[in-house]
Coordinates of C-alpha atoms in Angstrom, one line a residue:
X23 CA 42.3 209.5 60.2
X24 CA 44.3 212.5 60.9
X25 CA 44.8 213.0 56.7
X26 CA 40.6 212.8 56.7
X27 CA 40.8 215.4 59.3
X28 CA 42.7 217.7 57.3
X29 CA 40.9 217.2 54.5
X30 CA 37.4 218.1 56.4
X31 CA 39.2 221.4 57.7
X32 CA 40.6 222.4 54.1
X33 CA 37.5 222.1 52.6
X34 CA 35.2 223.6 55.2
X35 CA 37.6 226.7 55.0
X36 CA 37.1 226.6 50.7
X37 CA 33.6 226.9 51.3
X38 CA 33.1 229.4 54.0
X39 CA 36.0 231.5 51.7
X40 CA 33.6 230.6 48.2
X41 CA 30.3 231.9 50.4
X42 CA 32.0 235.1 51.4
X43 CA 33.8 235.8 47.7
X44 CA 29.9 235.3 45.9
X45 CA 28.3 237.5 48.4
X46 CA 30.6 240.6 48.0
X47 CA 30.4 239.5 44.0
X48 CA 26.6 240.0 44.4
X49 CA 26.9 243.1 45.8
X50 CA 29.3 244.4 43.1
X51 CA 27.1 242.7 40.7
X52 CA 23.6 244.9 42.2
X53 CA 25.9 248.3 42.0
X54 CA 27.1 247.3 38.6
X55 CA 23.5 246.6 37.5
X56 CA 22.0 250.1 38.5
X57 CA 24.6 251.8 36.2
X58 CA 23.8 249.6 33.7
X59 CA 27.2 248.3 33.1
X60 CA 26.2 245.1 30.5
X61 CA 30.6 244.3 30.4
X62 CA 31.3 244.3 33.9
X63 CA 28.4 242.4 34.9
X64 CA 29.2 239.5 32.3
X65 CA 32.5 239.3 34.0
X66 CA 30.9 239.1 37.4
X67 CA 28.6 236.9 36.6
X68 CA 31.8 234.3 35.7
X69 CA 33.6 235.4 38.9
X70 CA 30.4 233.6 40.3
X71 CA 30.3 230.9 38.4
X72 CA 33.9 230.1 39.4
X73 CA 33.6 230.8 42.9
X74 CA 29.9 228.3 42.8
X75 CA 32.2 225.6 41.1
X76 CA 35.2 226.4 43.5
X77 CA 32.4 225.4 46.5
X78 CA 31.0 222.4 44.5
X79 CA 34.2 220.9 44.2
X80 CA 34.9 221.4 48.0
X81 CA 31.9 219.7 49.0
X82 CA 32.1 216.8 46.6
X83 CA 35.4 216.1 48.8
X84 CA 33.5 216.5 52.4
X85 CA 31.4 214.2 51.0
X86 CA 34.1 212.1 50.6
X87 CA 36.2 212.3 53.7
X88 CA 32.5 212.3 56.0
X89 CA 32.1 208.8 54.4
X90 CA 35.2 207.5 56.5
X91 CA 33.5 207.9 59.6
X92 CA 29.9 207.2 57.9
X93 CA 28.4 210.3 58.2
X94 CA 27.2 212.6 55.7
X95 CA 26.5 216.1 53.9
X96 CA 23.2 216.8 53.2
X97 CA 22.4 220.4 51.3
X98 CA 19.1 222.1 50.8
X99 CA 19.0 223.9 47.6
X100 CA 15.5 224.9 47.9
X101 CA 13.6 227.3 50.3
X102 CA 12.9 225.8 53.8
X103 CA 9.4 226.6 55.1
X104 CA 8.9 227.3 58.3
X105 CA 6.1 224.7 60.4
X106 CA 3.0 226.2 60.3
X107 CA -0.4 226.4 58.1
X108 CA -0.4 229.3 55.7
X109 CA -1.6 230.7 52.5
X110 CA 0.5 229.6 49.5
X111 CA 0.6 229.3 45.9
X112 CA 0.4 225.8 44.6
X113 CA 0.2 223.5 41.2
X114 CA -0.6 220.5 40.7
X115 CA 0.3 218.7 37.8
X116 CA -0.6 214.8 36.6
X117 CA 2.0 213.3 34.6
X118 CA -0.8 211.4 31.8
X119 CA -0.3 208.4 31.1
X120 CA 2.4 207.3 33.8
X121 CA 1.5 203.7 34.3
X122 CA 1.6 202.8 30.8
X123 CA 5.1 204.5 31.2
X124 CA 6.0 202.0 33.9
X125 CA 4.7 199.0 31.9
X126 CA 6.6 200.0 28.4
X127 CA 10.0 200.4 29.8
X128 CA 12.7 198.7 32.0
X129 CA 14.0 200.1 35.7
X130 CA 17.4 201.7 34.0
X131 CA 15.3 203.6 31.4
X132 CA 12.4 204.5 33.7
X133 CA 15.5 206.1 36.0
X134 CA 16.8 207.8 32.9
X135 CA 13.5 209.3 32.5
X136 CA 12.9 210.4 35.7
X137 CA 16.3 212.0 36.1
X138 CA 15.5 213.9 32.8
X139 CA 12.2 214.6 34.8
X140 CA 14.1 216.3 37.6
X141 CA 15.9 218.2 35.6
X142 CA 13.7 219.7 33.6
X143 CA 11.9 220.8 37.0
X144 CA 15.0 222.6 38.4
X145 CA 15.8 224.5 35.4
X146 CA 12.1 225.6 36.0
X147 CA 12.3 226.4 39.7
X148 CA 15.6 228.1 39.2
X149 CA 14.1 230.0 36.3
X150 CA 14.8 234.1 36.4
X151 CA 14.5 236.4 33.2
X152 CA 18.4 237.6 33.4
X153 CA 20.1 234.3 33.9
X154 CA 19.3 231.0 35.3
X155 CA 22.1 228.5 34.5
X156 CA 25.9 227.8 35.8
X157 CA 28.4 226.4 34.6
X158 CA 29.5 222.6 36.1
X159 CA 32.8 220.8 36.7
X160 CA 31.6 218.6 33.6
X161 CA 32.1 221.4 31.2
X162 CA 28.3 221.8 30.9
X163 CA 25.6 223.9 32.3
X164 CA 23.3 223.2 34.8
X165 CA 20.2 225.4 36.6
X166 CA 21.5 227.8 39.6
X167 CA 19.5 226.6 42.1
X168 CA 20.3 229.8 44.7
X169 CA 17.8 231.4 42.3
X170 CA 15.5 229.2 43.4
X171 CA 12.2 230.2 44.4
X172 CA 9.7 227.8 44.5
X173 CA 9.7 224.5 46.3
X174 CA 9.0 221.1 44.5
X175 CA 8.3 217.3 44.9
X176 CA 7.6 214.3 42.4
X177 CA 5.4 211.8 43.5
X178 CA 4.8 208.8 41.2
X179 CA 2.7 210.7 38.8
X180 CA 2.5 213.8 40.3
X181 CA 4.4 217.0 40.8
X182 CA 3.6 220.0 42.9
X183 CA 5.4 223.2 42.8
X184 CA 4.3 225.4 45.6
X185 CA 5.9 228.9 47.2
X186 CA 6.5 229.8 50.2
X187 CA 4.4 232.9 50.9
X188 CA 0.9 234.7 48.7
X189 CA 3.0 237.3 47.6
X190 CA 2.6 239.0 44.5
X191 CA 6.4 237.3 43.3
X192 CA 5.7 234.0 44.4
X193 CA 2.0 233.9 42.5
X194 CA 4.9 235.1 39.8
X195 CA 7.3 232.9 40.4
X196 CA 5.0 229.7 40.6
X197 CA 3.3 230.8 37.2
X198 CA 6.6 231.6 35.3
X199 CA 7.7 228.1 36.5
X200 CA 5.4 225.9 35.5
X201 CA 5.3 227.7 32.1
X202 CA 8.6 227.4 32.1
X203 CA 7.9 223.3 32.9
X204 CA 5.5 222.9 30.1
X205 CA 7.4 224.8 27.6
X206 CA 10.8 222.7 28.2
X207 CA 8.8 219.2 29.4
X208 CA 6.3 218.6 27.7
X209 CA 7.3 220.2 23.9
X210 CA 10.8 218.9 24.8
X211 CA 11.0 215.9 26.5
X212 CA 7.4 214.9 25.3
X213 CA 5.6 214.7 28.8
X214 CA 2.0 214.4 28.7
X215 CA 1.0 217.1 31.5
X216 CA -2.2 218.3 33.1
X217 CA -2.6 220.7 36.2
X218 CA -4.1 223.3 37.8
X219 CA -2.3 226.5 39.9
X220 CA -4.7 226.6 43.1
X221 CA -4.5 229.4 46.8
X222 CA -4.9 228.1 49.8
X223 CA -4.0 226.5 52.9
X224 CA -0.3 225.1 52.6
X225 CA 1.6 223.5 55.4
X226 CA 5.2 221.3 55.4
X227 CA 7.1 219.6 57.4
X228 CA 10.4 217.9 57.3
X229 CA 12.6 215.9 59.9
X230 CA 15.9 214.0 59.3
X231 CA 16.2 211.1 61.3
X232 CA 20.1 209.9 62.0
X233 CA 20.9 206.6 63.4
X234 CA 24.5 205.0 63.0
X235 CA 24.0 203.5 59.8
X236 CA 21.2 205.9 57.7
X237 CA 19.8 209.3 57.9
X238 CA 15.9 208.5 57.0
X239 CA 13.8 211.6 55.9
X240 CA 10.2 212.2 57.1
X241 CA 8.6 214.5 55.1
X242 CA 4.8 215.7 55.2
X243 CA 3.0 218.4 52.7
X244 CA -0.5 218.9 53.4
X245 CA -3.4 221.8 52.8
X246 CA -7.0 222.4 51.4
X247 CA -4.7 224.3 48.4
X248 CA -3.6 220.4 47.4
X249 CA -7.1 218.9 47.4
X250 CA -8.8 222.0 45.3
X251 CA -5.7 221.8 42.9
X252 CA -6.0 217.7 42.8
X253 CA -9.7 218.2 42.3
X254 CA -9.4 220.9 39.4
X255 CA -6.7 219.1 37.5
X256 CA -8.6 216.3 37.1
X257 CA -11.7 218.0 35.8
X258 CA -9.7 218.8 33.0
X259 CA -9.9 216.8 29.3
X260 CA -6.6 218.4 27.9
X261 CA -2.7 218.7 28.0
X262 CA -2.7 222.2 29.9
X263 CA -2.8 223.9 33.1
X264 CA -5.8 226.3 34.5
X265 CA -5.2 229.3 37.1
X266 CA -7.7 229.2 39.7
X267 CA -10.3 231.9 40.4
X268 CA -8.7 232.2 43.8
X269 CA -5.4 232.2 43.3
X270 CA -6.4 235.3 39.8
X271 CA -8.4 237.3 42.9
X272 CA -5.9 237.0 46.0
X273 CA -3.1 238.3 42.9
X274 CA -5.0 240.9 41.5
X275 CA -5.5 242.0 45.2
X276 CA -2.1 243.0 45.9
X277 CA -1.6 243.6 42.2
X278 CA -4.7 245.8 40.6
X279 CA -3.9 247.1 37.5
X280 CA -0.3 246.5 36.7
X281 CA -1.5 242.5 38.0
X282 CA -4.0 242.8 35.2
X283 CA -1.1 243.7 32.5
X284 CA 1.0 240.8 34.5
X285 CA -1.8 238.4 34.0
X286 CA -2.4 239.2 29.7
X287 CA 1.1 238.9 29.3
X288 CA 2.2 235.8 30.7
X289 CA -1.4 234.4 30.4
X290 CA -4.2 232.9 28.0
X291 CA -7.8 233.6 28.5
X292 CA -9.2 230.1 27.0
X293 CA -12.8 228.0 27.5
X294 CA -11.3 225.2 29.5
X295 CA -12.3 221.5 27.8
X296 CA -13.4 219.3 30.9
X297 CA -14.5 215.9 30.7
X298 CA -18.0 214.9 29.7
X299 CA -17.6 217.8 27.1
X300 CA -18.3 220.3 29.8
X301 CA -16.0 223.6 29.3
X302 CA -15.4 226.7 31.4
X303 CA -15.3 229.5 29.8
X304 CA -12.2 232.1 29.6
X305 CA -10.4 231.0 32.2
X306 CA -6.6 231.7 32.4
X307 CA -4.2 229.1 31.4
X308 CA -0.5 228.7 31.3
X309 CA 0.2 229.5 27.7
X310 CA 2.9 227.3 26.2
X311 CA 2.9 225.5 22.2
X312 CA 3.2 228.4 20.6
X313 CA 6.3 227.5 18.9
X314 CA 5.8 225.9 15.0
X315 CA 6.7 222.3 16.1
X316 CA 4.1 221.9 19.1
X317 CA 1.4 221.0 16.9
X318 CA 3.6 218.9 14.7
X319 CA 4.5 217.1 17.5
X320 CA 1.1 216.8 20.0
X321 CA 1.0 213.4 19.0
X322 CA 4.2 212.2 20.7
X323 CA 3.1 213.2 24.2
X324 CA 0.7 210.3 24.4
X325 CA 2.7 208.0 22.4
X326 CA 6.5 207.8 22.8
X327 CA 7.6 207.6 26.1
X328 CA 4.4 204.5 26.2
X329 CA 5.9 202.8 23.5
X330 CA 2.8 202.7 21.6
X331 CA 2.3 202.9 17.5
X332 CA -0.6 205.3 17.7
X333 CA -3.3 207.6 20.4
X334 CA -5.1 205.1 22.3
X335 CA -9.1 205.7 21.8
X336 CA -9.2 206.3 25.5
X337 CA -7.1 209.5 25.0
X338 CA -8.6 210.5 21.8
X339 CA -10.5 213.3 22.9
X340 CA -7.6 215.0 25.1
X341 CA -5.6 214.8 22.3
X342 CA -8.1 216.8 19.9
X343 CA -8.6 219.2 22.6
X344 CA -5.1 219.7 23.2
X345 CA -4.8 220.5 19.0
X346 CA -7.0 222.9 19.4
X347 CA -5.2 224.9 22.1
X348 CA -2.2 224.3 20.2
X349 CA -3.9 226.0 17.2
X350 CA -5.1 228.5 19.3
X351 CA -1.9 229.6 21.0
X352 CA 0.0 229.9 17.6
X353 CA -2.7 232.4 16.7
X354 CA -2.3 234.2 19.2
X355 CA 1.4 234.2 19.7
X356 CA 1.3 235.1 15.8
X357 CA -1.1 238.0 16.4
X358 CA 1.4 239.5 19.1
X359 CA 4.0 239.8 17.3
X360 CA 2.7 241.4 14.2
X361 CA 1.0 244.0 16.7

């Protein structure tokens, strides 16, 4: 007992020591940035990285001694809200498709799937333009998740990003996420994907309960935002994801001008397909396919992960319509860059 002990102490030291090295490494790293020192920040950036994998270890063993006396370590990578009802950012997305999913494969690679699922979601949540990933005590990379930003679940079918304020950087850092999402999981990992980024009413809770043999969680995320972003998404007869009229106006609010220039860069403008061949017209949209395999490989997000030899006739016309969006965003990617 007394060697568990020790071990507890040792590691809660390596920690505390870890959390105190990376914040006076982030401060050298913000003074090294203003001068624009590119060498000294690369090195800093690796002091990090050490120091992150330094604290990783150490907690792997707390976990390890708390288990003698059946307790446990629970971390919180992402953002805790605070209780409450307030206006947020949200999407909601509709993994397509999903029950044929279930049917066409067994529990181990339905796991497999998901777990690529969930990664594919951090590395979009932890997304930032300078540098998102960290190294790992496997030798391989894997998303910082202190830069963080937006919140996340997955349930069955659906996942919802959502922030944690109506900022201008949180509109930002929810739309550079799922961008991010459909770029990496659905032309990577072949997920069928449909969505909608809705402004509303957000509010979440979260309790752990501990008794002397589990520590249950009791979770609860509720809001108008959800049902108008439930509601939009499925209106929609396409792999893609539409930005709300509300969520464009409360942005452009803060935003003006320079939101405009924010909102053509990162954006499409794009007549919405909806079902019963109804369309809105120019509406922004997350813009992702506009690399030269996406049409090539449109077919595969309604086929391969359902195990089927060919588009079911049920799913015919999303699949057209998501061609021609996929035709449509190569064009204009291809316009951008000869301008």
């Amino acid at each position: 007992m007394t060697q568990n002990f020790d071990k507890i102490e040792n590691n809660l030291k390596i920690v505390d020591q870890c959390n105190s090295k990376i914040r006076e490494l982030d401060l050298e790293l913000a003074i090294a940035k203003n001068i624009k020192d590119s060498s000294r920040e690369e090195l800093l950036y690796q002091a990090i990285d050490a120091e992150q994998m330094k604290r990783q270890k150490a907690v792997r063993e707390l976990n390890i001694a708390f288990k003698f006396f059946d307790l446990g370590v629970r971390t919180y990578p992402y953002p805790q809200l605070p209780k409450g009802t307030r206006k947020r950012y949200i999407a909601f997305l509709d993994l397509l498709g999903f029950s044929s999913i279930i049917d066409g494969n067994d529990s181990s690679e339905i796991d497999l799937l998901i777990e690529k699922l969930i990664g594919e979601i951090q590395l979009s949540i932890a997304y930032n333009p300078e540098r998102y990933i960290t190294g790992n005590l496997d030798g391989g990379f894997s998303p910082d998740l202190n830069k963080a930003r937006v919140n996340s679940i997955v349930f069955s079918d659906t996942i919802i990003f959502w922030s944690n304020d109506d900022s201008v950087d949180s509109f930002k850092s929810v739309v550079e996420a799922v961008s991010m999402f459909f770029n990496n999981a659905v032309i990577g990992r072949s997920w069928a994907v449909r969505g909608a980024i809705t402004f509303g009413d957000l509010s979440y809770t979260s309790y752990d309960i501990a008794n002397k043999k589990f520590l249950i969680n009791q979770s609860g995320l509720y809001g108008k935002s959800i049902i108008d972003g439930y509601d939009l998404e499925g209106k929609q007869e396409w792999i893609g994801c539409m930005v709300s009229e509300s969520a464009i106006e409360h942005f452009l609010q803060s935003e003006n001008e320079d939101g405009k220039k924010y909102l053509n860069k990162k954006l499409l403008k794009y007549d919405v397909p909806l079902k019963k061949n109804a369309v809105l017209k120019q509406q922004y949209v997350i813009w992702w396919g506009w690399g030269q395999d996406s049409e090539k490989n449109v077919e595969r997000f309604f086929i391969k992960h359902a195990r089927l030899d060919r588009v079911p006739e049920c799913l015919q016309v999303k699949y057209e319509n998501t061609c021609k969006y996929l035709n449509y965003s190569r064009e204009v990617s291809k316009a951008r860059t000869q301008s």
